[in-house]
Protein backbone atom coordinates (compact mmCIF):
# COMPACT_ATOMS: atom_id res chain seq x y z
CA UNK A 1 0.00 0.00 0.00
CA UNK A 2 1.11 3.56 -0.71
CA UNK A 3 0.80 5.06 2.76
CA UNK A 4 1.15 8.56 1.35
CA UNK A 5 -2.49 8.23 0.32
CA UNK A 6 -3.62 8.91 3.87
CA UNK A 7 -4.44 12.60 3.76
CA UNK A 8 -1.89 12.76 0.92
CA UNK A 9 0.81 13.05 3.58
CA UNK A 10 2.61 11.01 6.20
CA UNK A 11 4.78 11.29 9.24
CA UNK A 12 7.07 8.49 10.39
CA UNK A 13 7.44 7.50 14.00
CA UNK A 14 9.36 4.62 15.51
CA UNK A 15 7.03 1.91 16.72
CA UNK A 16 7.64 -1.45 18.28
CA UNK A 17 7.24 -4.98 17.04
CA UNK A 18 5.12 -7.46 18.92
CA UNK A 19 5.27 -11.21 18.82
CA UNK A 20 3.59 -12.61 15.73
CA UNK A 21 1.28 -14.73 17.86
CA UNK A 22 0.22 -11.88 20.13
CA UNK A 23 -1.70 -8.68 19.67
CA UNK A 24 -0.18 -7.10 22.77
CA UNK A 25 2.58 -4.52 22.70
CA UNK A 26 6.03 -5.65 23.73
CA UNK A 27 7.21 -3.11 26.30
CA UNK A 28 10.74 -4.48 26.62
CA UNK A 29 13.65 -2.06 26.53
CA UNK A 30 15.33 -3.84 23.61
CA UNK A 31 12.31 -3.55 21.31
CA UNK A 32 12.84 -3.29 17.58
CA UNK A 33 11.60 -0.11 15.90
CA UNK A 34 9.29 0.31 12.95
CA UNK A 35 8.17 3.52 11.24
CA UNK A 36 4.41 4.07 10.98
CA UNK A 37 2.09 6.74 9.64
CA UNK A 38 0.50 9.29 11.97
CA UNK A 39 -2.61 11.36 11.28
CA UNK A 40 -3.24 14.91 12.51
CA UNK A 41 -6.28 17.16 12.25
CA UNK A 42 -6.48 20.54 10.61
CA UNK A 43 -9.38 22.75 9.59
CA UNK A 44 -9.65 22.58 5.79
CA UNK A 45 -8.58 25.72 3.95
CA UNK A 46 -11.15 24.95 1.27
CA UNK A 47 -14.04 22.73 2.30
CA UNK A 48 -14.59 21.61 -1.28
CA UNK A 49 -11.35 19.64 -1.08
CA UNK A 50 -13.14 17.25 1.29
CA UNK A 51 -15.69 16.33 -1.38
CA UNK A 52 -15.80 12.68 -2.39
CA UNK A 53 -14.12 13.21 -5.79
CA UNK A 54 -10.91 14.16 -3.94
CA UNK A 55 -10.89 10.94 -1.87
CA UNK A 56 -10.30 12.74 1.43
CA UNK A 57 -9.21 11.39 4.77
CA UNK A 58 -11.29 13.37 7.22
CA UNK A 59 -12.89 13.42 10.65
CA UNK A 60 -16.26 14.83 11.64
CA UNK A 61 -18.74 16.64 9.44
CA UNK A 62 -20.44 14.44 6.83
CA UNK A 63 -18.98 11.28 5.27
CA UNK A 64 -17.67 11.57 1.72
CA UNK A 65 -19.01 8.21 0.56
CA UNK A 66 -16.70 6.43 -1.89
CA UNK A 67 -19.62 4.58 -3.50
CA UNK A 68 -22.24 7.33 -3.11
CA UNK A 69 -25.11 5.25 -4.44
CA UNK A 70 -25.02 1.96 -2.51
CA UNK A 71 -24.35 3.27 0.99
CA UNK A 72 -25.16 1.15 4.08
CA UNK A 73 -28.79 1.20 5.13
CA UNK A 74 -31.25 -0.50 7.46
CA UNK A 75 -29.72 -2.01 10.59
CA UNK A 76 -26.21 -1.30 9.32
CA UNK A 77 -26.77 2.44 9.83
CA UNK A 78 -28.08 2.35 13.40
CA UNK A 79 -26.81 1.54 16.88
CA UNK A 80 -27.71 -2.05 17.71
CA UNK A 81 -28.61 -1.07 21.28
CA UNK A 82 -30.69 2.13 21.15
CA UNK A 83 -31.65 1.98 17.48
CA UNK A 84 -30.62 5.58 16.75
CA UNK A 85 -28.72 6.41 13.52
CA UNK A 86 -24.95 6.32 14.02
CA UNK A 87 -22.76 9.44 13.92
CA UNK A 88 -19.89 9.75 11.47
CA UNK A 89 -16.49 9.69 13.19
CA UNK A 90 -13.84 9.57 10.44
CA UNK A 91 -12.76 8.03 7.16
CA UNK A 92 -9.32 6.98 5.95
CA UNK A 93 -8.35 6.73 2.29
CA UNK A 94 -6.06 3.72 2.10
CA UNK A 95 -5.73 2.16 -1.37
CA UNK A 96 -3.91 -1.15 -1.76
CA UNK A 97 -1.78 -0.78 -4.88
CA UNK A 98 -1.15 -4.51 -5.31
CA UNK A 99 -4.70 -5.12 -6.52
CA UNK A 100 -6.69 -3.54 -9.35
CA UNK A 101 -9.91 -3.80 -7.35
CA UNK A 102 -8.51 -1.66 -4.52
CA UNK A 103 -7.26 1.26 -6.61
CA UNK A 104 -9.63 3.32 -4.47
CA UNK A 105 -10.17 2.07 -0.93
CA UNK A 106 -11.77 3.85 2.01
CA UNK A 107 -12.58 2.84 5.57
CA UNK A 108 -15.39 4.60 7.44
CA UNK A 109 -15.93 4.65 11.22
CA UNK A 110 -19.31 5.41 12.80
CA UNK A 111 -20.47 5.27 16.41
CA UNK A 112 -23.37 6.01 18.70
CA UNK A 113 -22.63 9.10 20.83
CA UNK A 114 -24.21 7.46 23.89
CA UNK A 115 -21.72 6.28 26.51
CA UNK A 116 -24.40 3.93 27.83
CA UNK A 117 -24.44 2.15 24.48
CA UNK A 118 -20.64 2.05 24.34
CA UNK A 119 -20.57 0.32 27.72
CA UNK A 120 -22.99 -2.29 26.39
CA UNK A 121 -20.80 -2.58 23.30
CA UNK A 122 -17.92 -3.59 25.57
CA UNK A 123 -19.65 -6.77 26.66
CA UNK A 124 -20.61 -7.67 23.10
CA UNK A 125 -17.14 -7.28 21.59
CA UNK A 126 -15.72 -9.92 23.95
CA UNK A 127 -18.10 -12.54 22.56
CA UNK A 128 -16.19 -14.71 20.12
CA UNK A 129 -17.94 -15.50 16.84
CA UNK A 130 -21.43 -14.31 17.82
CA UNK A 131 -24.20 -15.27 15.42
CA UNK A 132 -25.53 -11.70 15.29
CA UNK A 133 -23.00 -9.24 16.71
CA UNK A 134 -24.47 -6.12 18.33
CA UNK A 135 -22.30 -3.01 18.22
CA UNK A 136 -22.51 0.72 18.82
CA UNK A 137 -19.28 1.24 16.85
CA UNK A 138 -19.21 0.13 13.21
CA UNK A 139 -16.59 0.19 10.47
CA UNK A 140 -17.24 -0.14 6.74
CA UNK A 141 -14.73 -0.81 3.98
CA UNK A 142 -15.45 0.26 0.41
CA UNK A 143 -13.18 -0.23 -2.59
CA UNK A 144 -13.37 0.49 -6.31
CA UNK A 145 -11.20 -0.24 -9.36
CA UNK A 146 -9.69 2.63 -11.29
CA UNK A 147 -12.40 2.34 -13.94
CA UNK A 148 -15.70 2.72 -12.12
CA UNK A 149 -19.09 4.46 -12.55
CA UNK A 150 -18.41 7.26 -10.07
CA UNK A 151 -15.01 8.85 -10.81
CA UNK A 152 -12.72 9.73 -13.68
CA UNK A 153 -9.65 7.52 -14.10
CA UNK A 154 -7.28 10.52 -13.98
CA UNK A 155 -6.05 12.07 -10.73
CA UNK A 156 -7.94 15.15 -9.51
CA UNK A 157 -6.43 18.47 -10.67
CA UNK A 158 -7.80 20.61 -7.81
CA UNK A 159 -8.55 23.40 -10.26
CA UNK A 160 -12.27 23.66 -9.63
CA UNK A 161 -13.16 21.45 -12.58
CA UNK A 162 -13.05 18.11 -10.80
CA UNK A 163 -16.50 16.60 -10.67
CA UNK A 164 -17.71 13.08 -9.94
CA UNK A 165 -19.12 11.21 -12.93
CA UNK A 166 -22.14 9.71 -11.17
CA UNK A 167 -24.80 10.95 -8.78
CA UNK A 168 -25.35 9.56 -5.32
CA UNK A 169 -28.27 8.37 -3.23
CA UNK A 170 -30.66 10.96 -1.80
CA UNK A 171 -29.60 11.61 1.78
CA UNK A 172 -31.39 12.47 5.00
CA UNK A 173 -32.00 16.23 5.25
CA UNK A 174 -31.50 16.11 9.02
CA UNK A 175 -28.18 14.23 9.35
CA UNK A 176 -26.84 14.32 5.77
CA UNK A 177 -25.27 10.91 6.39
CA UNK A 178 -27.67 8.06 5.67
CA UNK A 179 -30.14 7.34 2.86
CA UNK A 180 -33.23 9.54 2.94
CA UNK A 181 -35.74 6.77 2.24
CA UNK A 182 -38.61 8.49 4.06
CA UNK A 183 -40.41 11.57 2.70
CA UNK A 184 -42.29 14.15 4.75
CA UNK A 185 -45.90 13.11 4.20
CA UNK A 186 -47.02 16.74 4.08
CA UNK A 187 -44.65 18.67 1.80
CA UNK A 188 -43.20 15.53 0.16
CA UNK A 189 -39.89 17.32 -0.43
CA UNK A 190 -37.81 16.72 2.68
CA UNK A 191 -36.14 13.34 3.20
CA UNK A 192 -35.25 11.42 6.34
CA UNK A 193 -33.32 8.27 7.15
CA UNK A 194 -35.43 7.38 10.17
CA UNK A 195 -38.50 8.28 12.19
CA UNK A 196 -36.14 9.56 14.91
CA UNK A 197 -34.60 12.16 12.61
CA UNK A 198 -37.97 13.10 11.14
CA UNK A 199 -39.29 13.74 14.63
CA UNK A 200 -36.22 15.78 15.61
CA UNK A 201 -36.46 17.83 12.42
CA UNK A 202 -40.17 18.50 12.95
CA UNK A 203 -39.62 19.81 16.47
CA UNK A 204 -36.58 21.86 15.53
CA UNK A 205 -37.66 23.62 12.34
CA UNK A 206 -39.67 21.66 9.83
CA UNK A 207 -43.06 22.15 11.50
CA UNK A 208 -42.98 25.78 10.32
CA UNK A 209 -40.87 25.30 7.20
CA UNK A 210 -43.15 22.55 5.92
CA UNK A 211 -46.07 24.93 5.36
CA UNK A 212 -43.83 27.50 3.72
CA UNK A 213 -42.42 24.87 1.35
CA UNK A 214 -45.90 23.78 0.27
CA UNK A 215 -46.90 27.38 -0.48
CA UNK A 216 -43.70 28.60 -2.16
CA UNK A 217 -42.67 25.59 -4.25
CA UNK A 218 -45.44 22.98 -4.45
CA UNK A 219 -44.27 21.70 -7.84
CA UNK A 220 -40.69 20.94 -6.86
CA UNK A 221 -39.73 17.40 -6.07
CA UNK A 222 -37.38 16.24 -3.31
CA UNK A 223 -33.61 16.41 -3.67
CA UNK A 224 -32.47 13.23 -5.44
CA UNK A 225 -28.83 13.82 -6.33
CA UNK A 226 -27.28 13.06 -2.96
CA UNK A 227 -25.42 16.39 -2.74
CA UNK A 228 -26.08 17.40 0.86
CA UNK A 229 -23.79 20.02 2.41
CA UNK A 230 -22.84 20.50 6.04
CA UNK A 231 -24.54 23.91 6.04
CA UNK A 232 -27.83 22.55 4.70
CA UNK A 233 -28.47 19.74 7.17
CA UNK A 234 -30.85 20.38 10.03
CA UNK A 235 -28.83 18.71 12.77
CA UNK A 236 -26.38 21.23 14.24
CA UNK A 237 -24.86 18.72 16.69
CA UNK A 238 -22.72 16.99 14.08
CA UNK A 239 -19.10 16.71 15.16
CA UNK A 240 -16.92 19.48 13.66
CA UNK A 241 -15.16 18.75 10.39
CA UNK A 242 -11.39 18.35 10.01
CA UNK A 243 -9.01 17.14 7.36
CA UNK A 244 -6.61 14.36 8.38
CA UNK A 245 -3.15 15.45 7.30
CA UNK A 246 0.53 15.49 8.31
CA UNK A 247 1.69 18.07 10.81
CA UNK A 248 4.67 19.60 9.01
CA UNK A 249 6.57 20.57 12.18
CA UNK A 250 8.93 17.79 13.20
CA UNK A 251 9.59 17.21 16.90
CA UNK A 252 12.87 15.65 17.98
CA UNK A 253 12.92 12.79 20.46
CA UNK A 254 14.58 14.99 23.08
CA UNK A 255 11.95 17.75 22.83
CA UNK A 256 11.24 19.05 26.31
CA UNK A 257 7.84 18.71 27.91
CA UNK A 258 7.47 22.50 27.97
CA UNK A 259 7.99 22.85 24.22
CA UNK A 260 5.86 19.84 23.41
CA UNK A 261 2.87 21.05 25.36
CA UNK A 262 3.22 24.67 24.27
CA UNK A 263 2.96 23.55 20.65
CA UNK A 264 -0.13 21.46 21.37
CA UNK A 265 -3.68 22.59 20.75
CA UNK A 266 -4.60 20.67 23.89
CA UNK A 267 -3.89 23.06 26.74
CA UNK A 268 -1.42 22.14 29.47
CA UNK A 269 -3.93 22.53 32.31
CA UNK A 270 -6.61 20.44 30.65
CA UNK A 271 -4.10 17.80 29.62
CA UNK A 272 -2.39 17.58 33.00
CA UNK A 273 -5.65 17.42 34.93
CA UNK A 274 -7.01 14.69 32.69
CA UNK A 275 -3.80 12.65 32.74
CA UNK A 276 -3.43 12.87 36.53
CA UNK A 277 -7.06 11.95 37.07
CA UNK A 278 -6.70 8.89 34.85
CA UNK A 279 -3.45 7.85 36.52
CA UNK A 280 -5.13 8.04 39.95
CA UNK A 281 -8.03 5.87 38.74
CA UNK A 282 -5.84 2.95 37.69
CA UNK A 283 -5.85 0.27 40.34
CA UNK A 284 -2.69 -1.67 39.53
CA UNK A 285 0.94 -0.93 38.77
CA UNK A 286 0.65 -2.65 35.37
CA UNK A 287 -2.01 -0.20 34.19
CA UNK A 288 0.02 2.75 35.46
CA UNK A 289 3.13 1.46 33.70
CA UNK A 290 1.19 0.93 30.47
CA UNK A 291 -0.32 4.42 30.69
CA UNK A 292 3.10 5.98 31.30
CA UNK A 293 4.49 4.11 28.28
CA UNK A 294 1.57 5.29 26.14
CA UNK A 295 2.13 8.90 27.18
CA UNK A 296 5.84 8.60 26.47
CA UNK A 297 5.18 7.24 22.98
CA UNK A 298 2.81 10.03 21.94
CA UNK A 299 4.61 12.89 23.71
CA UNK A 300 6.72 13.64 20.64
CA UNK A 301 3.56 14.33 18.63
CA UNK A 302 0.80 14.95 21.19
CA UNK A 303 -1.79 16.09 18.65
CA UNK A 304 -1.86 12.83 16.73
CA UNK A 305 -5.32 11.30 16.49
CA UNK A 306 -4.61 8.38 14.19
CA UNK A 307 -1.89 5.76 13.89
CA UNK A 308 -1.84 3.73 10.66
CA UNK A 309 -0.39 0.21 10.81
CA UNK A 310 -1.36 -1.77 7.70
CA UNK A 311 1.63 -3.37 5.91
CA UNK A 312 3.71 -2.71 8.98
CA UNK A 313 4.98 -5.02 11.70
CA UNK A 314 4.17 -2.35 14.27
CA UNK A 315 1.33 -3.00 16.70
CA UNK A 316 -1.08 -0.68 18.54
CA UNK A 317 0.12 1.08 21.66
CA UNK A 318 -2.48 0.31 24.31
CA UNK A 319 -3.01 3.01 26.95
CA UNK A 320 -3.78 0.48 29.69
CA UNK A 321 -3.11 -3.21 30.23
CA UNK A 322 -6.72 -4.27 30.86
CA UNK A 323 -9.10 -4.56 27.94
CA UNK A 324 -6.54 -5.55 25.32
CA UNK A 325 -7.53 -8.28 22.87
CA UNK A 326 -5.69 -11.53 22.39
CA UNK A 327 -5.20 -12.97 18.93
CA UNK A 328 -8.24 -15.21 19.42
CA UNK A 329 -10.44 -12.20 20.19
CA UNK A 330 -9.95 -10.87 16.65
CA UNK A 331 -12.40 -12.68 14.34
CA UNK A 332 -11.81 -13.94 10.83
CA UNK A 333 -13.14 -11.92 7.92
CA UNK A 334 -16.88 -12.56 7.78
CA UNK A 335 -16.80 -12.63 3.96
CA UNK A 336 -13.75 -14.64 2.89
CA UNK A 337 -12.86 -16.33 6.19
CA UNK A 338 -9.31 -15.00 6.00
CA UNK A 339 -7.24 -13.29 8.66
CA UNK A 340 -7.80 -9.71 9.71
CA UNK A 341 -4.93 -7.29 10.26
CA UNK A 342 -4.61 -4.15 12.33
CA UNK A 343 -5.42 -1.27 9.97
CA UNK A 344 -5.33 1.80 12.22
CA UNK A 345 -5.82 3.12 15.74
CA UNK A 346 -7.94 6.11 16.81
CA UNK A 347 -6.60 7.90 19.88
CA UNK A 348 -8.75 9.63 22.52
CA UNK A 349 -7.34 13.03 21.49
CA UNK A 350 -10.03 13.04 18.80
CA UNK A 351 -12.66 13.68 21.49
CA UNK A 352 -10.98 16.99 22.33
CA UNK A 353 -11.22 18.18 18.73
CA UNK A 354 -14.86 17.09 18.64
CA UNK A 355 -15.57 19.25 21.69
CA UNK A 356 -16.75 16.34 23.86
CA UNK A 357 -16.86 17.53 27.46
CA UNK A 358 -15.04 15.64 30.19
CA UNK A 359 -18.13 14.86 32.24
CA UNK A 360 -19.46 11.77 34.01
CA UNK A 361 -21.60 10.35 31.20
CA UNK A 362 -19.74 11.87 28.26
CA UNK A 363 -18.48 9.69 25.43
CA UNK A 364 -14.96 8.47 26.18
CA UNK A 365 -12.53 5.76 25.17
CA UNK A 366 -8.88 4.84 25.68
CA UNK A 367 -8.38 3.53 22.15
CA UNK A 368 -10.29 2.30 19.11
CA UNK A 369 -8.34 -0.15 16.96
CA UNK A 370 -9.75 -1.12 13.57
CA UNK A 371 -9.03 -4.58 12.18
CA UNK A 372 -9.75 -5.19 8.48
CA UNK A 373 -9.56 -8.11 6.07
CA UNK A 374 -5.86 -8.67 5.37
CA UNK A 375 -6.63 -9.62 1.76
CA UNK A 376 -9.07 -6.72 1.37
CA UNK A 377 -11.42 -9.25 -0.21
CA UNK A 378 -13.99 -8.44 -2.84
CA UNK A 379 -17.26 -9.92 -1.52
CA UNK A 380 -20.47 -8.70 -3.14
CA UNK A 381 -21.44 -5.88 -0.79
CA UNK A 382 -20.30 -2.36 -1.73
CA UNK A 383 -19.65 -1.66 1.98
CA UNK A 384 -18.19 -4.50 4.01
CA UNK A 385 -18.22 -4.64 7.80
CA UNK A 386 -14.84 -4.66 9.51
CA UNK A 387 -14.05 -5.15 13.20
CA UNK A 388 -13.41 -2.34 15.72
CA UNK A 389 -11.93 -3.09 19.14
CA UNK A 390 -12.75 -0.45 21.75
CA UNK A 391 -10.69 -0.15 24.90
CA UNK A 392 -12.11 1.90 27.78
CA UNK A 393 -10.24 3.43 30.70
CA UNK A 394 -12.41 1.80 33.36
CA UNK A 395 -11.34 -1.76 34.16
CA UNK A 396 -14.88 -2.56 35.35
CA UNK A 397 -16.36 -1.47 32.04
CA UNK A 398 -14.08 -3.82 30.13
CA UNK A 399 -14.79 -6.83 32.34
CA UNK A 400 -16.21 -9.81 30.54
XYZ file of C-alpha atoms in Angstrom:
400
model
C 0.000 0.000 0.000
C 1.111 3.559 -0.708
C 0.799 5.056 2.761
C 1.152 8.556 1.350
C -2.487 8.228 0.321
C -3.621 8.912 3.870
C -4.438 12.599 3.765
C -1.891 12.762 0.922
C 0.807 13.048 3.580
C 2.614 11.013 6.204
C 4.781 11.290 9.238
C 7.066 8.485 10.388
C 7.442 7.504 13.997
C 9.355 4.622 15.512
C 7.029 1.907 16.717
C 7.644 -1.451 18.275
C 7.237 -4.979 17.039
C 5.116 -7.455 18.916
C 5.274 -11.206 18.815
C 3.593 -12.607 15.729
C 1.275 -14.732 17.865
C 0.224 -11.879 20.135
C -1.702 -8.677 19.675
C -0.185 -7.099 22.769
C 2.579 -4.515 22.701
C 6.026 -5.646 23.728
C 7.215 -3.109 26.297
C 10.740 -4.476 26.621
C 13.650 -2.065 26.528
C 15.330 -3.839 23.605
C 12.306 -3.551 21.306
C 12.837 -3.285 17.577
C 11.600 -0.107 15.901
C 9.285 0.310 12.952
C 8.171 3.522 11.237
C 4.413 4.065 10.979
C 2.089 6.744 9.639
C 0.497 9.286 11.973
C -2.606 11.356 11.282
C -3.243 14.909 12.511
C -6.283 17.156 12.252
C -6.483 20.542 10.610
C -9.382 22.755 9.591
C -9.655 22.579 5.789
C -8.580 25.724 3.948
C -11.152 24.950 1.273
C -14.041 22.730 2.295
C -14.595 21.605 -1.279
C -11.347 19.643 -1.085
C -13.135 17.254 1.290
C -15.688 16.326 -1.381
C -15.796 12.682 -2.386
C -14.121 13.205 -5.793
C -10.913 14.157 -3.939
C -10.892 10.937 -1.874
C -10.300 12.738 1.430
C -9.208 11.386 4.770
C -11.287 13.374 7.216
C -12.891 13.422 10.649
C -16.262 14.829 11.640
C -18.741 16.640 9.440
C -20.440 14.441 6.835
C -18.980 11.285 5.272
C -17.667 11.568 1.719
C -19.009 8.211 0.562
C -16.702 6.435 -1.893
C -19.619 4.578 -3.496
C -22.243 7.329 -3.115
C -25.109 5.246 -4.438
C -25.022 1.961 -2.508
C -24.354 3.269 0.991
C -25.159 1.152 4.081
C -28.792 1.200 5.134
C -31.253 -0.499 7.456
C -29.723 -2.008 10.590
C -26.212 -1.298 9.325
C -26.773 2.436 9.829
C -28.084 2.349 13.404
C -26.807 1.543 16.884
C -27.706 -2.052 17.707
C -28.612 -1.075 21.278
C -30.695 2.132 21.150
C -31.654 1.984 17.481
C -30.622 5.576 16.746
C -28.722 6.410 13.524
C -24.953 6.318 14.021
C -22.765 9.439 13.923
C -19.894 9.754 11.467
C -16.486 9.686 13.195
C -13.843 9.570 10.445
C -12.762 8.029 7.164
C -9.323 6.978 5.952
C -8.353 6.728 2.288
C -6.056 3.718 2.095
C -5.733 2.157 -1.374
C -3.905 -1.155 -1.763
C -1.779 -0.783 -4.879
C -1.146 -4.511 -5.315
C -4.704 -5.120 -6.521
C -6.692 -3.539 -9.345
C -9.912 -3.799 -7.347
C -8.515 -1.656 -4.520
C -7.258 1.259 -6.607
C -9.629 3.324 -4.466
C -10.172 2.069 -0.925
C -11.770 3.851 2.015
C -12.585 2.838 5.571
C -15.394 4.603 7.443
C -15.927 4.650 11.219
C -19.312 5.406 12.804
C -20.470 5.273 16.407
C -23.369 6.012 18.702
C -22.632 9.102 20.828
C -24.206 7.456 23.888
C -21.717 6.276 26.512
C -24.397 3.935 27.830
C -24.444 2.153 24.484
C -20.637 2.053 24.338
C -20.574 0.315 27.722
C -22.993 -2.289 26.394
C -20.803 -2.581 23.300
C -17.924 -3.591 25.570
C -19.653 -6.767 26.656
C -20.612 -7.665 23.095
C -17.141 -7.276 21.592
C -15.722 -9.917 23.948
C -18.103 -12.543 22.561
C -16.189 -14.707 20.121
C -17.937 -15.502 16.837
C -21.429 -14.306 17.822
C -24.201 -15.265 15.419
C -25.527 -11.703 15.287
C -22.999 -9.242 16.715
C -24.472 -6.122 18.328
C -22.301 -3.010 18.218
C -22.505 0.720 18.824
C -19.276 1.240 16.846
C -19.210 0.129 13.212
C -16.593 0.185 10.472
C -17.240 -0.141 6.740
C -14.728 -0.810 3.978
C -15.455 0.259 0.407
C -13.184 -0.228 -2.593
C -13.369 0.489 -6.310
C -11.204 -0.241 -9.356
C -9.689 2.631 -11.295
C -12.398 2.345 -13.936
C -15.699 2.718 -12.119
C -19.090 4.455 -12.548
C -18.409 7.262 -10.067
C -15.012 8.851 -10.812
C -12.718 9.729 -13.683
C -9.654 7.522 -14.097
C -7.282 10.523 -13.978
C -6.051 12.068 -10.733
C -7.936 15.155 -9.514
C -6.432 18.469 -10.674
C -7.801 20.611 -7.810
C -8.547 23.405 -10.265
C -12.270 23.660 -9.631
C -13.162 21.452 -12.583
C -13.048 18.109 -10.803
C -16.500 16.602 -10.666
C -17.715 13.076 -9.941
C -19.123 11.211 -12.926
C -22.141 9.710 -11.174
C -24.796 10.953 -8.779
C -25.353 9.563 -5.321
C -28.269 8.370 -3.230
C -30.661 10.957 -1.802
C -29.603 11.612 1.779
C -31.387 12.474 5.002
C -32.004 16.233 5.247
C -31.495 16.112 9.016
C -28.183 14.228 9.353
C -26.837 14.318 5.773
C -25.274 10.913 6.391
C -27.669 8.060 5.669
C -30.138 7.338 2.856
C -33.235 9.537 2.943
C -35.740 6.773 2.238
C -38.615 8.491 4.063
C -40.413 11.574 2.704
C -42.287 14.149 4.747
C -45.900 13.113 4.202
C -47.025 16.737 4.079
C -44.652 18.672 1.796
C -43.200 15.534 0.155
C -39.888 17.321 -0.426
C -37.807 16.716 2.684
C -36.144 13.343 3.197
C -35.246 11.419 6.340
C -33.317 8.267 7.150
C -35.426 7.378 10.174
C -38.496 8.280 12.192
C -36.144 9.557 14.913
C -34.605 12.164 12.611
C -37.969 13.100 11.140
C -39.295 13.744 14.634
C -36.219 15.784 15.607
C -36.464 17.833 12.423
C -40.170 18.501 12.946
C -39.621 19.811 16.468
C -36.576 21.862 15.525
C -37.658 23.621 12.342
C -39.665 21.660 9.826
C -43.056 22.154 11.495
C -42.977 25.780 10.321
C -40.874 25.301 7.198
C -43.154 22.549 5.915
C -46.075 24.932 5.365
C -43.830 27.505 3.716
C -42.418 24.874 1.351
C -45.896 23.780 0.273
C -46.897 27.382 -0.484
C -43.697 28.604 -2.155
C -42.673 25.592 -4.253
C -45.443 22.984 -4.454
C -44.271 21.700 -7.837
C -40.690 20.937 -6.860
C -39.730 17.401 -6.074
C -37.376 16.244 -3.309
C -33.614 16.407 -3.671
C -32.470 13.235 -5.437
C -28.832 13.818 -6.330
C -27.279 13.064 -2.965
C -25.423 16.395 -2.737
C -26.075 17.402 0.856
C -23.795 20.022 2.412
C -22.840 20.497 6.038
C -24.540 23.907 6.038
C -27.832 22.551 4.699
C -28.467 19.735 7.171
C -30.852 20.381 10.032
C -28.825 18.713 12.772
C -26.375 21.227 14.239
C -24.857 18.718 16.688
C -22.715 16.987 14.079
C -19.098 16.707 15.165
C -16.915 19.476 13.662
C -15.160 18.745 10.385
C -11.393 18.353 10.005
C -9.007 17.138 7.356
C -6.608 14.359 8.384
C -3.147 15.452 7.304
C 0.529 15.490 8.310
C 1.693 18.071 10.813
C 4.666 19.603 9.008
C 6.569 20.574 12.177
C 8.931 17.793 13.197
C 9.588 17.213 16.901
C 12.872 15.651 17.978
C 12.917 12.787 20.464
C 14.580 14.988 23.082
C 11.949 17.754 22.832
C 11.244 19.054 26.307
C 7.843 18.712 27.909
C 7.472 22.497 27.974
C 7.990 22.852 24.217
C 5.861 19.839 23.406
C 2.868 21.052 25.364
C 3.224 24.672 24.269
C 2.960 23.553 20.654
C -0.131 21.465 21.368
C -3.684 22.590 20.752
C -4.604 20.668 23.889
C -3.889 23.058 26.737
C -1.423 22.141 29.472
C -3.925 22.526 32.306
C -6.605 20.443 30.647
C -4.103 17.803 29.617
C -2.386 17.583 32.997
C -5.653 17.423 34.928
C -7.010 14.687 32.690
C -3.799 12.649 32.741
C -3.434 12.875 36.533
C -7.062 11.950 37.066
C -6.697 8.886 34.847
C -3.451 7.850 36.520
C -5.132 8.040 39.945
C -8.033 5.875 38.741
C -5.839 2.951 37.690
C -5.852 0.273 40.344
C -2.689 -1.666 39.527
C 0.945 -0.927 38.766
C 0.648 -2.648 35.365
C -2.013 -0.203 34.192
C 0.021 2.749 35.462
C 3.133 1.456 33.699
C 1.189 0.935 30.474
C -0.317 4.423 30.692
C 3.103 5.982 31.296
C 4.489 4.107 28.280
C 1.570 5.288 26.138
C 2.127 8.902 27.179
C 5.845 8.604 26.466
C 5.177 7.242 22.979
C 2.806 10.032 21.939
C 4.612 12.892 23.713
C 6.721 13.643 20.643
C 3.560 14.332 18.631
C 0.798 14.951 21.193
C -1.794 16.093 18.650
C -1.858 12.826 16.730
C -5.322 11.302 16.494
C -4.612 8.378 14.190
C -1.890 5.756 13.887
C -1.842 3.728 10.662
C -0.386 0.210 10.807
C -1.359 -1.771 7.699
C 1.630 -3.374 5.911
C 3.709 -2.709 8.985
C 4.982 -5.015 11.701
C 4.165 -2.350 14.275
C 1.328 -3.002 16.702
C -1.077 -0.685 18.542
C 0.120 1.082 21.661
C -2.481 0.310 24.305
C -3.006 3.008 26.947
C -3.779 0.475 29.685
C -3.115 -3.209 30.228
C -6.716 -4.271 30.858
C -9.100 -4.557 27.943
C -6.536 -5.551 25.318
C -7.533 -8.282 22.874
C -5.691 -11.534 22.391
C -5.198 -12.968 18.927
C -8.239 -15.206 19.419
C -10.436 -12.199 20.188
C -9.955 -10.869 16.650
C -12.403 -12.680 14.341
C -11.808 -13.939 10.831
C -13.141 -11.922 7.918
C -16.883 -12.562 7.780
C -16.798 -12.627 3.964
C -13.747 -14.639 2.889
C -12.860 -16.328 6.188
C -9.305 -15.001 5.999
C -7.245 -13.293 8.664
C -7.797 -9.710 9.714
C -4.935 -7.289 10.264
C -4.609 -4.147 12.331
C -5.421 -1.265 9.973
C -5.333 1.802 12.218
C -5.823 3.120 15.743
C -7.939 6.108 16.809
C -6.601 7.903 19.876
C -8.748 9.634 22.522
C -7.341 13.035 21.491
C -10.034 13.040 18.801
C -12.656 13.679 21.491
C -10.976 16.987 22.329
C -11.219 18.176 18.732
C -14.857 17.093 18.643
C -15.568 19.246 21.691
C -16.748 16.339 23.860
C -16.860 17.534 27.458
C -15.040 15.635 30.192
C -18.135 14.858 32.242
C -19.465 11.774 34.012
C -21.596 10.347 31.205
C -19.738 11.865 28.264
C -18.480 9.689 25.430
C -14.963 8.466 26.183
C -12.531 5.758 25.166
C -8.882 4.842 25.677
C -8.383 3.531 22.146
C -10.295 2.300 19.107
C -8.344 -0.147 16.961
C -9.750 -1.120 13.572
C -9.029 -4.578 12.178
C -9.751 -5.192 8.480
C -9.558 -8.112 6.073
C -5.864 -8.666 5.370
C -6.628 -9.623 1.760
C -9.072 -6.716 1.368
C -11.416 -9.253 -0.213
C -13.992 -8.436 -2.842
C -17.264 -9.916 -1.525
C -20.472 -8.702 -3.136
C -21.441 -5.884 -0.790
C -20.303 -2.364 -1.730
C -19.649 -1.663 1.978
C -18.189 -4.505 4.011
C -18.220 -4.637 7.800
C -14.836 -4.655 9.512
C -14.047 -5.152 13.200
C -13.410 -2.343 15.720
C -11.930 -3.093 19.144
C -12.747 -0.449 21.747
C -10.688 -0.152 24.905
C -12.108 1.903 27.782
C -10.236 3.425 30.698
C -12.413 1.799 33.359
C -11.344 -1.758 34.159
C -14.879 -2.562 35.346
C -16.361 -1.472 32.036
C -14.082 -3.820 30.132
C -14.786 -6.825 32.344
C -16.214 -9.810 30.538
